[in-house]
XYZ file of C-alpha atoms in Angstrom:
280
model
C 209.184 245.308 239.582
C 209.924 243.718 236.326
C 211.075 240.136 236.349
C 214.489 239.518 234.577
C 216.521 236.543 234.225
C 220.156 236.000 235.465
C 221.754 237.084 232.118
C 219.412 240.181 231.584
C 220.411 241.490 235.144
C 224.112 240.920 234.356
C 223.733 242.973 231.224
C 221.631 245.775 233.268
C 224.603 245.867 235.834
C 227.254 246.263 233.270
C 225.296 249.071 231.431
C 224.798 250.916 234.714
C 228.503 250.660 235.658
C 229.438 252.639 232.365
C 227.040 255.735 233.279
C 227.637 258.328 236.098
C 224.109 259.007 237.020
C 223.023 255.438 237.835
C 219.865 256.176 239.610
C 218.347 257.590 236.452
C 219.202 254.472 234.257
C 218.211 252.102 236.993
C 214.630 253.786 237.003
C 214.452 253.112 233.126
C 214.859 249.402 233.634
C 212.188 249.763 236.592
C 214.781 248.691 239.376
C 215.785 250.760 242.387
C 219.309 251.760 243.211
C 219.450 249.425 246.139
C 218.685 246.608 243.859
C 221.402 247.609 241.335
C 223.972 247.475 244.224
C 222.663 244.148 245.317
C 223.071 242.571 241.797
C 226.629 244.302 241.549
C 227.657 242.623 244.938
C 226.232 239.333 243.824
C 227.939 239.469 240.297
C 231.266 240.401 242.115
C 231.185 237.430 244.519
C 229.250 234.546 242.736
C 230.111 235.823 238.945
C 226.237 235.357 238.519
C 223.069 237.053 239.690
C 220.734 234.432 241.030
C 217.109 235.180 241.550
C 215.781 234.990 245.234
C 214.691 231.607 246.235
C 210.862 231.334 246.791
C 211.475 228.024 249.006
C 210.033 228.507 252.489
C 212.860 228.767 255.325
C 210.840 227.016 257.868
C 209.010 223.728 257.182
C 205.661 223.730 258.983
C 205.686 219.797 259.020
C 209.203 219.366 260.113
C 209.627 217.751 263.639
C 211.830 219.316 266.006
C 211.686 216.769 268.872
C 214.831 214.630 268.405
C 213.343 211.572 270.530
C 210.233 211.402 268.376
C 212.667 211.582 265.106
C 214.913 208.782 266.660
C 211.922 206.607 267.248
C 210.436 207.044 263.749
C 213.605 205.934 262.186
C 214.166 202.932 264.560
C 210.372 201.975 263.647
C 211.297 202.220 260.003
C 214.525 200.266 260.169
C 213.035 197.546 262.467
C 209.701 196.745 260.984
C 209.609 198.442 257.547
C 206.383 200.239 258.305
C 205.044 203.007 256.190
C 203.918 206.407 257.410
C 200.310 205.108 258.349
C 201.456 202.181 260.346
C 204.314 204.293 261.929
C 201.516 206.927 263.154
C 199.519 203.977 264.797
C 202.448 202.541 266.324
C 203.196 206.006 267.808
C 199.770 206.444 269.080
C 200.035 203.383 271.223
C 203.250 204.834 272.702
C 201.158 208.127 273.492
C 202.788 210.250 270.768
C 200.717 212.317 268.362
C 202.247 212.895 264.947
C 200.858 213.445 261.558
C 201.796 211.364 258.430
C 203.148 214.270 256.595
C 205.696 214.983 259.376
C 206.654 211.414 259.413
C 207.113 211.326 255.550
C 209.492 214.577 255.857
C 211.530 212.613 258.590
C 211.935 209.602 256.225
C 212.786 211.721 253.187
C 215.493 213.306 255.106
C 216.981 210.093 256.344
C 216.580 208.487 252.740
C 214.257 205.994 254.271
C 211.225 207.007 251.960
C 210.426 204.674 248.938
C 208.344 206.943 246.570
C 208.265 204.140 243.663
C 206.643 200.989 244.609
C 208.121 197.713 242.909
C 205.456 195.877 240.868
C 204.827 192.249 242.049
C 204.538 189.739 239.173
C 201.841 187.205 240.068
C 201.094 184.090 237.884
C 197.699 183.800 236.817
C 195.765 181.514 239.164
C 192.252 182.853 238.949
C 189.045 181.070 237.604
C 188.716 183.512 234.619
C 190.220 182.830 231.390
C 193.369 184.259 229.898
C 194.610 184.807 226.171
C 196.092 181.524 225.157
C 197.673 180.538 221.753
C 198.119 176.634 221.964
C 195.732 174.378 220.331
C 193.302 172.824 222.607
C 194.196 174.697 225.702
C 191.115 176.888 225.724
C 187.792 176.213 223.882
C 185.077 178.941 224.050
C 181.598 177.399 224.861
C 178.111 178.536 223.950
C 174.561 177.964 223.495
C 172.209 179.877 221.169
C 168.483 179.308 220.574
C 167.653 178.904 216.849
C 164.596 177.702 214.617
C 165.339 174.650 212.549
C 164.402 176.061 209.253
C 166.571 178.907 209.666
C 169.743 177.347 211.141
C 170.052 174.119 208.922
C 169.618 175.962 205.434
C 168.428 172.660 203.814
C 165.487 171.817 201.837
C 163.899 169.587 204.532
C 163.049 172.147 207.211
C 159.472 172.787 205.919
C 158.683 169.413 207.403
C 159.425 170.285 210.973
C 157.626 173.400 211.077
C 158.300 175.878 213.995
C 159.866 173.672 216.497
C 162.594 175.376 218.607
C 166.096 173.852 218.627
C 169.196 175.182 220.417
C 172.637 175.323 218.940
C 175.594 174.324 221.173
C 178.641 175.720 219.863
C 182.375 175.405 220.717
C 185.459 177.246 219.313
C 189.222 176.646 219.637
C 190.594 180.082 220.523
C 193.999 179.212 219.175
C 193.189 177.315 215.751
C 189.659 179.082 215.315
C 188.330 175.654 214.839
C 184.501 175.408 215.706
C 182.081 172.668 216.272
C 178.295 173.032 216.695
C 175.401 170.533 217.148
C 171.673 171.177 217.609
C 169.486 169.988 220.393
C 165.728 169.903 221.075
C 166.194 170.777 224.630
C 168.639 172.728 226.679
C 169.555 170.421 229.760
C 172.715 169.320 231.401
C 172.368 165.756 229.461
C 172.432 167.853 226.219
C 175.770 169.446 227.325
C 177.361 166.057 228.121
C 176.333 164.575 224.877
C 177.730 167.616 223.150
C 180.978 167.446 225.016
C 181.365 163.850 223.995
C 181.011 164.622 220.327
C 183.306 167.678 220.724
C 186.080 165.532 222.148
C 185.525 163.289 219.414
C 185.441 165.876 216.761
C 188.570 167.817 217.476
C 191.922 166.459 216.106
C 193.904 167.490 219.320
C 193.254 166.921 223.157
C 191.001 169.483 224.926
C 192.635 170.674 228.011
C 190.209 173.499 229.051
C 186.884 174.937 228.515
C 185.381 178.449 228.951
C 182.016 179.122 229.726
C 180.243 182.657 230.907
C 179.524 183.637 234.468
C 176.975 185.591 236.193
C 176.831 189.264 234.949
C 178.769 188.699 231.752
C 177.530 189.585 228.308
C 176.979 185.935 227.051
C 174.598 185.151 229.828
C 175.269 181.477 229.710
C 173.714 181.012 233.297
C 171.197 178.349 232.338
C 171.097 174.862 234.230
C 172.594 173.311 231.031
C 175.949 174.951 231.742
C 175.939 175.734 235.687
C 174.081 175.579 238.896
C 175.982 178.620 240.085
C 173.082 181.099 239.921
C 170.565 178.442 241.277
C 170.446 177.128 244.702
C 171.060 173.560 243.924
C 173.152 171.475 246.501
C 174.081 168.901 243.825
C 177.191 169.173 241.682
C 176.643 169.791 237.894
C 177.135 167.033 235.437
C 179.401 169.238 233.454
C 181.671 169.776 236.352
C 181.730 165.986 236.925
C 182.500 165.162 233.425
C 185.405 167.717 233.123
C 186.898 166.071 236.409
C 186.775 162.573 234.924
C 188.124 163.545 231.586
C 190.883 166.106 233.219
C 189.527 169.045 231.676
C 189.887 172.297 233.391
C 187.010 174.587 233.476
C 187.236 178.408 233.484
C 184.722 181.305 233.289
C 184.971 184.586 231.053
C 185.273 187.763 233.023
C 182.382 189.698 234.031
C 181.479 192.854 231.854
C 183.721 191.600 228.902
C 181.597 191.195 225.769
C 184.645 190.468 223.362
C 184.945 186.941 224.895
C 181.534 186.373 223.485
C 181.477 188.411 220.312
C 184.874 187.532 218.729
C 183.363 183.890 217.430
C 179.847 185.103 217.015
C 180.170 185.794 213.295
C 181.863 182.723 212.616
C 179.061 180.468 214.606
C 176.305 182.286 212.668
C 177.837 182.286 209.235
C 178.958 178.620 208.539
C 177.074 175.680 207.594
C 176.566 173.060 210.415
C 178.062 169.807 208.548
C 181.715 170.537 208.490
C 184.446 167.832 207.285
C 185.969 166.008 210.065
C 189.675 167.182 210.551
C 192.309 164.564 210.625
C 193.552 163.655 214.036
C 196.835 164.749 215.191
C 198.913 162.049 216.946
């Protein structure tokens, strides 16, 4: 039989009512005479012909035992347990009930919370977050360079092919950067760079950021941290930061944007920058 909407069924019934031979006209609309009389009775009683509901009359997951239903409601109200915890609690009481059956009971009694409220938590992790205030976070990095390619001066030829290391720091809020060259990458070079960095920036440094194990920056050498190496002693950079009340954070793992956002600035500018005026 063809499916019709409630308005279409109403029009069909009104058309068949006007005709004497109702069975022939009903067959033209691909409906039986019994269907016509059923529609007609619905139209007279409800003034609308509703299609038959496909909703199942009996729910398979619905519990019939009133004692178990009462116990589920008690556990929910007393402890606020979800369907899984309620199931475990009932198992301790030698009652076997599925989670879907418990869910239907909670829904029928308006005790089921479908949407979970999001819990707002303050950032207390070791990883860095986006900061706008000057001096709050300075990105810290080291890049291996050759002296004659890095300095861009006429005196590079006298040093030959000696390997030097560029230590770079950039403030994420003001985009100010500072860099210095060292002939070795050691913790002592890092401490010397930190002293020069504090003296260079016109504002107080509250926090520095370096890379962690597995991050795109790869600053896992001994000049920055002993985390990757099995050393019992504390790193000199950690000791220096504690003495100067500087917080140390790490860039998240698998986040190359933390390292690449200042890479262009670090490579393009000259190393001798004019010292900015110190902010009081």
